[in-house]
Amino acid sequence: MHRIYAISDLHLGGMPHPMLGSPKLLADFLRYVARQARARGETRELVIHGDFVDFLAERSRTATSASPATCFDAWTPTQADALAKLEDVIRSFQDVFAALAECVQHLDQLTILLGNHDLELALPAVRTRFLRELGTSPHRCRFVVDNEAYRVGDVLIEHGNRYDPWNAIDYDGLRREVSTASRGETNPLPMAVCPGSRLVAEVVSPLKSRYHFIDLLKPEDKVVTLLLLAIEPTLQFDLDLLFRSAASYATQWRHAHSFTAARRMGVGAEHGIAGAADGTGVPGSLAAAFPEALVTYEEQPIASSVGWIRKFLDDRVESLRVLADKGEEIPEPRMRRLQVALRHALVGDRTFDLGESSGPYAAAAARLATQTGARLVIMGHTHLARAHPVGADGAWYVNTGTWADVIQCDPALLEDKNLADFSKWVVALARNELAGKRAPRPCYADVVLTDELRLAGPGALSAAAVLKPWKQE
Ligand SMILES: [Mn+2]
């Protein structure tokens, strides 16, 4: 029998306000896995399927400019810089690494898949340092860094960002980065950085010193963009440019990598990135609150270096934080906009991309099950834990959520009629009064396979059996 524990979206990094607000919970879980008694002949594996170390949340090593928009890297420019970031993360989360090292001693295998916040883990020197910290070797720790879906018999595991047009990774470019880094060469054709990573590096991370909760809003896509605009209009996002460059990135990615091949083989574009990257497909209530998002943008190639932000963090009165600090009234139309945007970002109403209960991710899981015969598809990325059947033939989709904190908001506050209470809650949030507003909800997948790597028996899956909340013992 083979037992898989799978966790994702740990987001180690980003001191002094880390997304992983309760590292002890994670360390306790890893020690629990280490201590668990084994059945006779049982082999055991821990899979961490993406967004383990958050390189996007770590400050740039090369930033010389005082502008907050250049203090973070959407992709760390050198291997030495990535290594320096990893050293800082190891130092900041010593107990988690110690617990993982202990856990690894009791595992037959540790498997690390990349997400979209930890691409630097693919770099050879970073992997070597990581293995040294865990006291293990490449023989017992497998890194999947080439976008292959990770398959163990009936189970297929991936991070899930492939189905998110803002966060799909240019894996051919990453392969060149790894190849040249392994030889001390410079990559002649740098990897294309996805719009989601640019949004984090250029907007979300720099905003975090003002709003400590800001990087808990996930995933970084068009909904979060609209929300950021409502929180901080002084950003003066060039929404048109931002959405157009996201659409352009997705189109180029399709053409450059999978889409052309898919067309030659006579299959549709949905085999690559799913959903639209531009302002189309935004749900009605959100579109009504943000009429500028309704525009459909023409696809044109746009240089990835073009700035989206015309003005960053101007301390004029519009800033939610400035108004909150002064105790000034926030105009009702603005509060309404914020309420609508938060409703979509927090309640996880992401059904607008493909019309499915979990949006593009569950739809992709159903397709993967049909295409590969997998019975269980496990993803992360959305930070929304899910476990339900998908497709017609009884396959399951599980999303392991996140170990980072999530924003806790009473759904009643997001109703139109409760705007006054919502305003109070938002003002406190903007002032970083976060007690009771952010908390962890960690989950892990626990999958038992037969020696033949099959799920035991038909109908053996249930949400409670596969996806478990982690509670402090
Ligand atoms: Mn992710």
Short mmCIF file of C-alpha atoms and ligand atoms in Angstrom, two decimals:
data_model
loop_
_atom_site.label_atom_id
_atom_site.label_comp_id
_atom_site.label_asym_id
_atom_site.label_seq_id
_atom_site.Cartn_x
_atom_site.Cartn_y
_atom_site.Cartn_z
CA MET A 1 0.00 0.00 0.00
CA HIS A 2 1.15 3.52 -0.82
CA ARG A 3 0.02 6.53 1.18
CA ILE A 4 0.27 10.07 -0.13
CA TYR A 5 -0.01 13.19 1.98
CA ALA A 6 -0.39 16.26 -0.23
CA ILE A 7 -0.23 19.91 0.79
CA SER A 8 0.19 23.13 -1.19
CA ASP A 9 0.38 26.91 -0.99
CA LEU A 10 2.51 27.21 2.13
CA HIS A 11 3.94 30.59 1.03
CA LEU A 12 7.01 30.65 3.29
CA GLY A 13 8.46 34.15 3.06
CA GLY A 14 7.45 37.79 3.21
CA MET A 15 8.67 38.80 6.67
CA PRO A 16 7.76 40.75 8.76
CA HIS A 17 4.15 40.07 7.73
CA PRO A 18 4.28 36.53 6.33
CA MET A 19 1.24 35.01 4.68
CA LEU A 20 2.00 31.89 6.71
CA GLY A 21 0.86 33.42 9.98
CA SER A 22 0.98 30.16 11.97
CA PRO A 23 4.14 28.28 10.98
CA LYS A 24 3.81 26.13 14.11
CA LEU A 25 0.66 24.51 12.69
CA LEU A 26 2.63 23.43 9.63
CA ALA A 27 5.58 22.18 11.68
CA ASP A 28 3.18 20.21 13.90
CA PHE A 29 1.57 18.63 10.85
CA LEU A 30 4.94 17.59 9.40
CA ARG A 31 5.93 16.01 12.73
CA TYR A 32 2.55 14.25 12.87
CA VAL A 33 3.23 12.71 9.45
CA ALA A 34 6.67 11.63 10.68
CA ARG A 35 5.15 9.94 13.76
CA GLN A 36 2.20 8.20 12.11
CA ALA A 37 2.36 4.43 12.49
CA ARG A 38 2.68 2.58 9.21
CA ALA A 39 0.73 -0.40 8.02
CA ARG A 40 2.85 -3.44 7.14
CA GLY A 41 4.57 -2.91 3.79
CA GLU A 42 3.25 0.62 3.49
CA THR A 43 5.30 3.14 1.53
CA ARG A 44 4.79 6.80 2.23
CA GLU A 45 5.16 9.99 0.24
CA LEU A 46 4.69 13.68 0.95
CA VAL A 47 3.81 15.84 -2.05
CA ILE A 48 4.08 19.61 -1.84
CA HIS A 49 2.34 20.72 -5.00
CA GLY A 50 3.36 24.32 -5.44
CA ASP A 51 3.85 27.73 -3.80
CA PHE A 52 6.09 26.31 -1.08
CA VAL A 53 8.72 29.06 -0.71
CA ASP A 54 7.31 32.42 -1.79
CA PHE A 55 10.12 34.06 -3.76
CA LEU A 56 7.70 36.75 -4.97
CA ALA A 57 7.22 37.94 -1.38
CA GLU A 58 10.97 38.36 -0.74
CA ARG A 59 12.65 41.70 -1.34
CA SER A 60 14.81 42.13 -4.40
CA ARG A 61 18.56 41.89 -3.77
CA THR A 62 19.43 44.30 -6.54
CA ALA A 63 16.88 47.08 -6.10
CA THR A 64 18.66 50.40 -6.08
CA SER A 65 15.72 52.65 -6.79
CA ALA A 66 13.68 54.07 -3.96
CA SER A 67 10.45 53.35 -5.83
CA PRO A 68 8.41 50.73 -3.98
CA ALA A 69 7.33 49.28 -7.34
CA THR A 70 10.87 47.99 -7.98
CA CYS A 71 11.62 46.49 -4.57
CA PHE A 72 10.41 43.02 -5.57
CA ASP A 73 11.21 40.71 -8.49
CA ALA A 74 8.58 38.99 -10.62
CA TRP A 75 11.45 36.57 -11.41
CA THR A 76 14.69 36.68 -9.42
CA PRO A 77 17.35 37.82 -11.90
CA THR A 78 20.27 35.62 -10.77
CA GLN A 79 20.75 32.27 -9.13
CA ALA A 80 22.86 33.92 -6.40
CA ASP A 81 19.96 36.27 -5.58
CA ALA A 82 17.51 33.36 -5.46
CA LEU A 83 19.86 31.53 -3.12
CA ALA A 84 20.07 34.59 -0.86
CA LYS A 85 16.26 34.73 -0.71
CA LEU A 86 16.10 31.03 0.19
CA GLU A 87 18.66 31.56 2.98
CA ASP A 88 16.46 34.29 4.45
CA VAL A 89 13.35 32.12 4.26
CA ILE A 90 15.16 29.18 5.91
CA ARG A 91 16.29 31.52 8.70
CA SER A 92 12.79 32.94 9.18
CA PHE A 93 11.05 29.56 9.20
CA GLN A 94 13.66 27.42 10.93
CA ASP A 95 11.16 25.25 12.77
CA VAL A 96 9.23 24.41 9.58
CA PHE A 97 12.45 23.31 7.83
CA ALA A 98 13.52 21.33 10.92
CA ALA A 99 10.13 19.58 11.00
CA LEU A 100 10.29 18.86 7.27
CA ALA A 101 13.82 17.44 7.69
CA GLU A 102 12.48 15.19 10.46
CA CYS A 103 9.50 14.20 8.33
CA VAL A 104 11.70 13.36 5.34
CA GLN A 105 13.62 10.84 7.46
CA HIS A 106 10.37 8.88 7.83
CA LEU A 107 9.24 9.14 4.22
CA ASP A 108 10.04 6.99 1.24
CA GLN A 109 9.78 10.04 -0.96
CA LEU A 110 9.33 13.79 -0.86
CA THR A 111 7.99 15.26 -4.11
CA ILE A 112 8.09 18.98 -4.82
CA LEU A 113 6.04 20.44 -7.69
CA LEU A 114 6.42 24.06 -8.72
CA GLY A 115 3.66 26.60 -8.32
CA ASN A 116 3.77 30.16 -9.59
CA HIS A 117 5.41 31.75 -6.51
CA ASP A 118 8.35 29.36 -6.28
CA LEU A 119 9.78 28.98 -9.80
CA GLU A 120 13.25 29.72 -8.40
CA LEU A 121 13.16 26.29 -6.72
CA ALA A 122 13.94 24.92 -10.20
CA LEU A 123 17.41 26.51 -10.17
CA PRO A 124 20.15 23.92 -9.53
CA ALA A 125 21.96 25.77 -6.73
CA VAL A 126 18.63 26.49 -4.98
CA ARG A 127 17.62 22.82 -5.12
CA THR A 128 21.00 21.74 -3.76
CA ARG A 129 20.78 24.17 -0.84
CA PHE A 130 17.23 23.04 -0.13
CA LEU A 131 18.23 19.36 -0.05
CA ARG A 132 21.16 20.15 2.24
CA GLU A 133 18.81 21.87 4.69
CA LEU A 134 16.57 18.81 4.73
CA GLY A 135 19.50 16.42 5.08
CA THR A 136 18.27 14.41 2.12
CA SER A 137 19.40 13.58 -1.39
CA PRO A 138 17.98 13.79 -4.93
CA HIS A 139 17.27 10.07 -4.64
CA ARG A 140 14.64 10.65 -1.98
CA CYS A 141 13.40 14.07 -3.06
CA ARG A 142 12.03 14.54 -6.52
CA PHE A 143 11.58 17.99 -8.03
CA VAL A 144 9.09 18.23 -10.90
CA VAL A 145 10.18 21.42 -12.65
CA ASP A 146 9.15 20.82 -16.27
CA ASN A 147 5.36 21.15 -16.02
CA GLU A 148 4.74 17.43 -16.29
CA ALA A 149 1.59 16.56 -14.36
CA TYR A 150 2.63 14.35 -11.44
CA ARG A 151 1.02 10.97 -11.74
CA VAL A 152 0.89 8.21 -9.14
CA GLY A 153 -1.40 5.46 -10.40
CA ASP A 154 -5.00 6.67 -10.06
CA VAL A 155 -3.92 10.10 -8.82
CA LEU A 156 -2.85 13.13 -10.86
CA ILE A 157 -1.42 16.15 -9.04
CA GLU A 158 -0.52 19.63 -10.26
CA HIS A 159 -0.52 23.15 -8.85
CA GLY A 160 -3.39 24.38 -11.03
CA ASN A 161 -2.01 27.73 -12.25
CA ARG A 162 -1.90 26.27 -15.77
CA TYR A 163 -5.66 26.92 -15.93
CA ASP A 164 -5.30 30.55 -14.86
CA PRO A 165 -4.33 32.78 -17.82
CA TRP A 166 -2.73 35.38 -15.53
CA ASN A 167 -0.48 32.82 -13.87
CA ALA A 168 0.33 30.20 -16.52
CA ILE A 169 4.11 29.79 -16.67
CA ASP A 170 6.39 29.96 -19.70
CA TYR A 171 7.96 26.58 -18.95
CA ASP A 172 10.11 26.56 -22.09
CA GLY A 173 11.61 29.83 -20.86
CA LEU A 174 12.10 28.39 -17.37
CA ARG A 175 13.88 25.37 -18.85
CA ARG A 176 16.32 27.75 -20.58
CA GLU A 177 16.87 29.57 -17.28
CA VAL A 178 17.71 26.28 -15.53
CA SER A 179 19.87 25.04 -18.39
CA THR A 180 21.97 28.22 -18.57
CA ALA A 181 22.17 28.60 -14.76
CA SER A 182 23.57 25.06 -14.50
CA ARG A 183 26.48 26.15 -16.73
CA GLY A 184 27.02 29.64 -15.36
CA GLU A 185 25.81 31.10 -18.64
CA THR A 186 23.38 33.95 -19.30
CA ASN A 187 20.01 33.06 -20.77
CA PRO A 188 19.91 34.63 -24.24
CA LEU A 189 16.10 34.57 -24.38
CA PRO A 190 14.74 35.25 -20.89
CA MET A 191 11.57 33.61 -19.65
CA ALA A 192 8.35 35.53 -20.23
CA VAL A 193 7.05 36.61 -16.83
CA CYS A 194 3.32 36.04 -16.31
CA PRO A 195 1.04 39.03 -15.55
CA GLY A 196 0.06 37.59 -12.15
CA SER A 197 3.71 37.62 -10.99
CA ARG A 198 4.12 41.20 -12.24
CA LEU A 199 0.99 42.19 -10.34
CA VAL A 200 2.45 40.70 -7.15
CA ALA A 201 5.93 42.18 -7.59
CA GLU A 202 4.86 45.61 -8.80
CA VAL A 203 1.68 46.21 -6.84
CA VAL A 204 0.73 43.68 -4.16
CA SER A 205 4.08 43.25 -2.38
CA PRO A 206 4.90 46.99 -2.37
CA LEU A 207 1.41 47.69 -0.95
CA LYS A 208 1.94 45.26 1.91
CA SER A 209 3.76 47.73 4.15
CA ARG A 210 0.56 49.76 4.09
CA TYR A 211 -2.00 46.93 4.03
CA HIS A 212 -0.72 43.82 5.78
CA PHE A 213 -3.58 41.67 4.50
CA ILE A 214 -3.14 42.53 0.85
CA ASP A 215 -1.22 39.43 -0.29
CA LEU A 216 -3.88 37.12 1.13
CA LEU A 217 -6.10 38.00 -1.82
CA LYS A 218 -5.72 35.12 -4.30
CA PRO A 219 -5.18 34.21 -7.07
CA GLU A 220 -3.73 37.33 -8.61
CA ASP A 221 -6.02 37.86 -11.57
CA LYS A 222 -8.60 40.28 -12.92
CA VAL A 223 -10.87 40.08 -9.87
CA VAL A 224 -8.02 40.92 -7.51
CA THR A 225 -6.95 43.71 -9.87
CA LEU A 226 -10.37 45.35 -9.57
CA LEU A 227 -10.30 44.90 -5.81
CA LEU A 228 -6.88 46.57 -5.57
CA LEU A 229 -8.23 49.45 -7.58
CA ALA A 230 -11.10 49.88 -5.12
CA ILE A 231 -8.75 49.76 -2.14
CA GLU A 232 -6.13 52.09 -3.55
CA PRO A 233 -7.40 54.30 -6.38
CA THR A 234 -4.26 56.43 -6.06
CA LEU A 235 -2.47 53.58 -7.79
CA GLN A 236 -4.01 54.86 -11.00
CA PHE A 237 -3.65 51.49 -12.62
CA ASP A 238 -3.75 51.58 -16.32
CA LEU A 239 -6.50 49.00 -16.35
CA ASP A 240 -6.73 48.98 -20.11
CA LEU A 241 -3.02 48.33 -20.46
CA LEU A 242 -2.99 45.77 -17.68
CA PHE A 243 -5.85 43.71 -19.11
CA ARG A 244 -4.51 44.03 -22.62
CA SER A 245 -1.05 42.84 -21.64
CA ALA A 246 -2.58 39.92 -19.71
CA ALA A 247 -4.58 38.93 -22.79
CA SER A 248 -1.53 39.36 -24.97
CA TYR A 249 0.59 37.23 -22.64
CA ALA A 250 -1.96 34.43 -22.67
CA THR A 251 -2.25 34.54 -26.45
CA GLN A 252 1.48 34.53 -27.01
CA TRP A 253 1.90 31.70 -24.52
CA ARG A 254 -0.66 29.64 -26.38
CA HIS A 255 0.90 30.31 -29.74
CA ALA A 256 4.48 29.86 -28.60
CA HIS A 257 4.06 26.65 -26.68
CA SER A 258 1.03 24.48 -26.62
CA PHE A 259 -1.57 26.15 -28.76
CA THR A 260 0.21 25.71 -32.10
CA ALA A 261 0.91 22.09 -31.36
CA ALA A 262 -2.66 21.58 -30.19
CA ARG A 263 -3.99 23.10 -33.42
CA ARG A 264 -1.80 20.85 -35.54
CA MET A 265 -3.20 17.89 -33.69
CA GLY A 266 -6.72 19.13 -34.29
CA VAL A 267 -7.64 19.83 -30.67
CA GLY A 268 -8.89 23.07 -29.20
CA ALA A 269 -7.14 25.88 -27.43
CA GLU A 270 -8.77 24.91 -24.15
CA HIS A 271 -6.07 22.28 -23.75
CA GLY A 272 -3.70 25.05 -22.81
CA ILE A 273 -4.73 27.97 -20.65
CA ALA A 274 -8.44 28.11 -19.82
CA GLY A 275 -10.55 31.23 -19.52
CA ALA A 276 -10.09 34.77 -20.72
CA ALA A 277 -7.29 36.98 -19.45
CA ASP A 278 -8.87 40.30 -20.35
CA GLY A 279 -11.91 42.11 -18.93
CA THR A 280 -14.39 39.77 -20.60
CA GLY A 281 -16.16 37.14 -18.55
CA VAL A 282 -16.34 39.33 -15.45
CA PRO A 283 -19.58 38.51 -13.60
CA GLY A 284 -22.45 40.97 -14.04
CA SER A 285 -22.44 42.61 -10.62
CA LEU A 286 -18.68 43.12 -10.74
CA ALA A 287 -18.82 44.51 -14.27
CA ALA A 288 -21.56 46.94 -13.21
CA ALA A 289 -19.41 48.23 -10.34
CA PHE A 290 -16.35 48.53 -12.59
CA PRO A 291 -17.68 49.65 -15.97
CA GLU A 292 -14.15 50.13 -17.29
CA ALA A 293 -13.64 46.37 -16.99
CA LEU A 294 -16.39 45.71 -19.50
CA VAL A 295 -14.23 46.80 -22.38
CA THR A 296 -13.07 43.99 -24.64
CA TYR A 297 -9.49 44.57 -25.58
CA GLU A 298 -7.99 43.86 -28.93
CA GLU A 299 -5.15 41.42 -28.83
CA GLN A 300 -1.92 43.12 -29.71
CA PRO A 301 1.62 42.22 -28.74
CA ILE A 302 2.73 44.38 -25.82
CA ALA A 303 6.24 44.49 -24.41
CA SER A 304 6.24 42.91 -20.96
CA SER A 305 8.21 45.87 -19.63
CA VAL A 306 5.45 48.40 -20.28
CA GLY A 307 4.36 50.02 -17.02
CA TRP A 308 0.79 49.55 -15.84
CA ILE A 309 1.04 52.05 -13.07
CA ARG A 310 1.12 55.74 -13.74
CA LYS A 311 1.31 56.83 -10.18
CA PHE A 312 2.17 54.71 -7.17
CA LEU A 313 1.00 55.32 -3.63
CA ASP A 314 0.25 58.96 -3.71
CA ASP A 315 -0.71 59.99 -0.18
CA ARG A 316 -3.64 62.05 -1.29
CA VAL A 317 -7.02 61.75 0.37
CA GLU A 318 -8.36 58.96 -1.83
CA SER A 319 -6.25 56.31 -0.16
CA LEU A 320 -8.46 54.05 1.94
CA ARG A 321 -5.76 53.97 4.58
CA VAL A 322 -5.38 57.74 4.73
CA LEU A 323 -9.14 58.21 5.05
CA ALA A 324 -9.32 55.52 7.73
CA ASP A 325 -6.49 57.06 9.73
CA LYS A 326 -8.07 60.50 9.57
CA GLY A 327 -11.42 59.06 10.58
CA GLU A 328 -12.97 60.57 7.46
CA GLU A 329 -16.12 59.20 5.91
CA ILE A 330 -15.53 56.96 2.90
CA PRO A 331 -17.97 57.87 0.12
CA GLU A 332 -20.79 55.36 -0.29
CA PRO A 333 -20.27 54.61 -4.00
CA ARG A 334 -16.66 53.70 -3.26
CA MET A 335 -17.69 51.45 -0.35
CA ARG A 336 -20.24 49.73 -2.59
CA ARG A 337 -17.55 49.05 -5.19
CA LEU A 338 -15.31 47.59 -2.53
CA GLN A 339 -18.13 45.43 -1.19
CA VAL A 340 -18.90 43.99 -4.62
CA ALA A 341 -15.22 43.32 -5.38
CA LEU A 342 -14.63 41.64 -2.02
CA ARG A 343 -17.74 39.52 -2.43
CA HIS A 344 -16.25 38.03 -5.59
CA ALA A 345 -12.72 37.73 -4.20
CA LEU A 346 -13.64 36.18 -0.84
CA VAL A 347 -16.68 34.08 -1.47
CA GLY A 348 -14.80 32.37 -4.24
CA ASP A 349 -17.41 33.15 -6.84
CA ARG A 350 -15.14 32.23 -9.70
CA THR A 351 -17.76 30.50 -11.77
CA PHE A 352 -17.57 33.03 -14.58
CA ASP A 353 -14.73 31.49 -16.51
CA LEU A 354 -16.23 28.15 -17.47
CA GLY A 355 -19.54 28.06 -15.67
CA GLU A 356 -18.50 25.29 -13.30
CA SER A 357 -18.80 25.12 -9.53
CA SER A 358 -15.08 25.61 -9.03
CA GLY A 359 -14.54 27.50 -12.26
CA PRO A 360 -11.77 26.51 -14.64
CA TYR A 361 -10.01 24.27 -12.13
CA ALA A 362 -12.79 21.70 -11.64
CA ALA A 363 -13.44 21.79 -15.39
CA ALA A 364 -9.76 21.08 -16.07
CA ALA A 365 -9.84 18.26 -13.50
CA ALA A 366 -12.83 16.65 -15.24
CA ARG A 367 -11.03 16.89 -18.59
CA LEU A 368 -7.79 15.48 -17.16
CA ALA A 369 -9.67 12.54 -15.65
CA THR A 370 -11.27 11.73 -19.01
CA GLN A 371 -8.03 12.17 -20.94
CA THR A 372 -5.74 10.24 -18.62
CA GLY A 373 -7.96 7.83 -16.71
CA ALA A 374 -6.95 9.46 -13.42
CA ARG A 375 -9.60 8.91 -10.71
CA LEU A 376 -8.50 11.73 -8.45
CA VAL A 377 -7.09 15.10 -9.54
CA ILE A 378 -5.45 17.19 -6.82
CA MET A 379 -4.65 20.90 -7.22
CA GLY A 380 -3.87 23.97 -5.12
CA HIS A 381 -3.38 27.59 -6.25
CA THR A 382 -6.84 29.02 -5.55
CA HIS A 383 -6.47 28.89 -1.74
CA LEU A 384 -10.03 27.55 -1.68
CA ALA A 385 -10.26 23.99 -0.39
CA ARG A 386 -12.59 21.82 -2.45
CA ALA A 387 -13.50 18.14 -2.67
CA HIS A 388 -16.25 16.97 -4.99
CA PRO A 389 -16.87 14.62 -7.91
CA VAL A 390 -16.29 15.98 -11.40
CA GLY A 391 -17.30 14.72 -14.81
CA ALA A 392 -19.60 11.87 -15.65
CA ASP A 393 -17.49 8.90 -14.61
CA GLY A 394 -17.12 9.49 -10.89
CA ALA A 395 -13.64 11.04 -10.81
CA TRP A 396 -12.88 13.49 -8.01
CA TYR A 397 -11.43 16.97 -7.78
CA VAL A 398 -9.66 17.95 -4.60
CA ASN A 399 -8.11 21.33 -3.91
CA THR A 400 -5.90 21.40 -0.83
CA GLY A 401 -6.47 25.11 -0.13
CA THR A 402 -3.63 26.85 1.70
CA TRP A 403 -1.61 26.92 4.92
CA ALA A 404 -1.32 30.70 4.61
CA ASP A 405 -3.87 32.81 6.44
CA VAL A 406 -7.12 33.56 4.65
CA ILE A 407 -9.33 36.58 5.14
CA GLN A 408 -12.31 35.74 7.31
CA CYS A 409 -15.36 37.81 6.58
CA ASP A 410 -18.87 37.18 7.81
CA PRO A 411 -20.78 36.67 4.53
CA ALA A 412 -23.60 38.85 5.91
CA LEU A 413 -21.25 41.85 5.77
CA LEU A 414 -20.99 41.39 2.03
CA GLU A 415 -24.74 41.81 1.55
CA ASP A 416 -25.92 45.14 0.11
CA LYS A 417 -28.11 45.94 3.11
CA ASN A 418 -25.23 45.73 5.58
CA LEU A 419 -23.05 48.43 4.05
CA ALA A 420 -22.62 50.34 7.32
CA ASP A 421 -21.23 47.30 9.15
CA PHE A 422 -19.16 46.39 6.14
CA SER A 423 -17.63 49.90 6.18
CA LYS A 424 -16.53 49.47 9.79
CA TRP A 425 -14.98 46.10 8.98
CA VAL A 426 -13.11 47.47 5.94
CA VAL A 427 -11.81 50.51 7.80
CA ALA A 428 -10.40 48.24 10.52
CA LEU A 429 -8.89 46.00 7.84
CA ALA A 430 -7.27 49.01 6.18
CA ARG A 431 -5.82 50.05 9.54
CA ASN A 432 -4.25 46.58 9.95
CA GLU A 433 -6.49 45.71 12.89
CA LEU A 434 -6.47 42.11 11.78
CA ALA A 435 -7.47 40.11 14.87
CA GLY A 436 -10.34 37.85 13.84
CA LYS A 437 -10.03 38.99 10.24
CA ARG A 438 -7.23 36.70 9.13
CA ALA A 439 -6.71 33.12 10.26
CA PRO A 440 -5.38 29.84 8.87
CA ARG A 441 -7.64 27.05 7.61
CA PRO A 442 -5.05 24.42 6.72
CA CYS A 443 -6.00 21.23 4.90
CA TYR A 444 -4.18 18.22 3.53
CA ALA A 445 -5.06 15.41 1.17
CA ASP A 446 -4.64 11.93 2.58
CA VAL A 447 -4.76 9.30 -0.15
CA VAL A 448 -4.36 5.57 0.32
CA LEU A 449 -3.52 3.50 -2.76
CA THR A 450 -3.17 -0.24 -3.19
CA ASP A 451 0.16 -1.85 -4.13
CA GLU A 452 -0.99 -1.44 -7.73
CA LEU A 453 -1.47 2.30 -7.02
CA ARG A 454 -5.25 2.09 -7.39
CA LEU A 455 -7.70 3.84 -5.13
CA ALA A 456 -9.18 1.15 -2.96
CA GLY A 457 -12.53 0.06 -4.43
CA PRO A 458 -15.07 2.03 -6.50
CA GLY A 459 -16.91 4.67 -4.54
CA ALA A 460 -14.11 4.66 -1.95
CA LEU A 461 -13.73 8.40 -2.17
CA SER A 462 -15.53 10.87 0.01
CA ALA A 463 -14.70 14.46 0.83
CA ALA A 464 -14.06 13.59 4.47
CA ALA A 465 -11.75 10.68 3.60
CA VAL A 466 -9.55 12.54 1.13
CA LEU A 467 -9.44 16.16 2.30
CA LYS A 468 -8.79 16.70 5.99
CA PRO A 469 -8.61 19.92 7.95
CA TRP A 470 -5.49 20.11 10.12
CA LYS A 471 -6.30 20.90 13.71
CA GLN A 472 -3.71 21.45 16.36
CA GLU A 473 -3.41 18.27 18.40
MN MN B 1 -0.30 29.51 -6.87
#
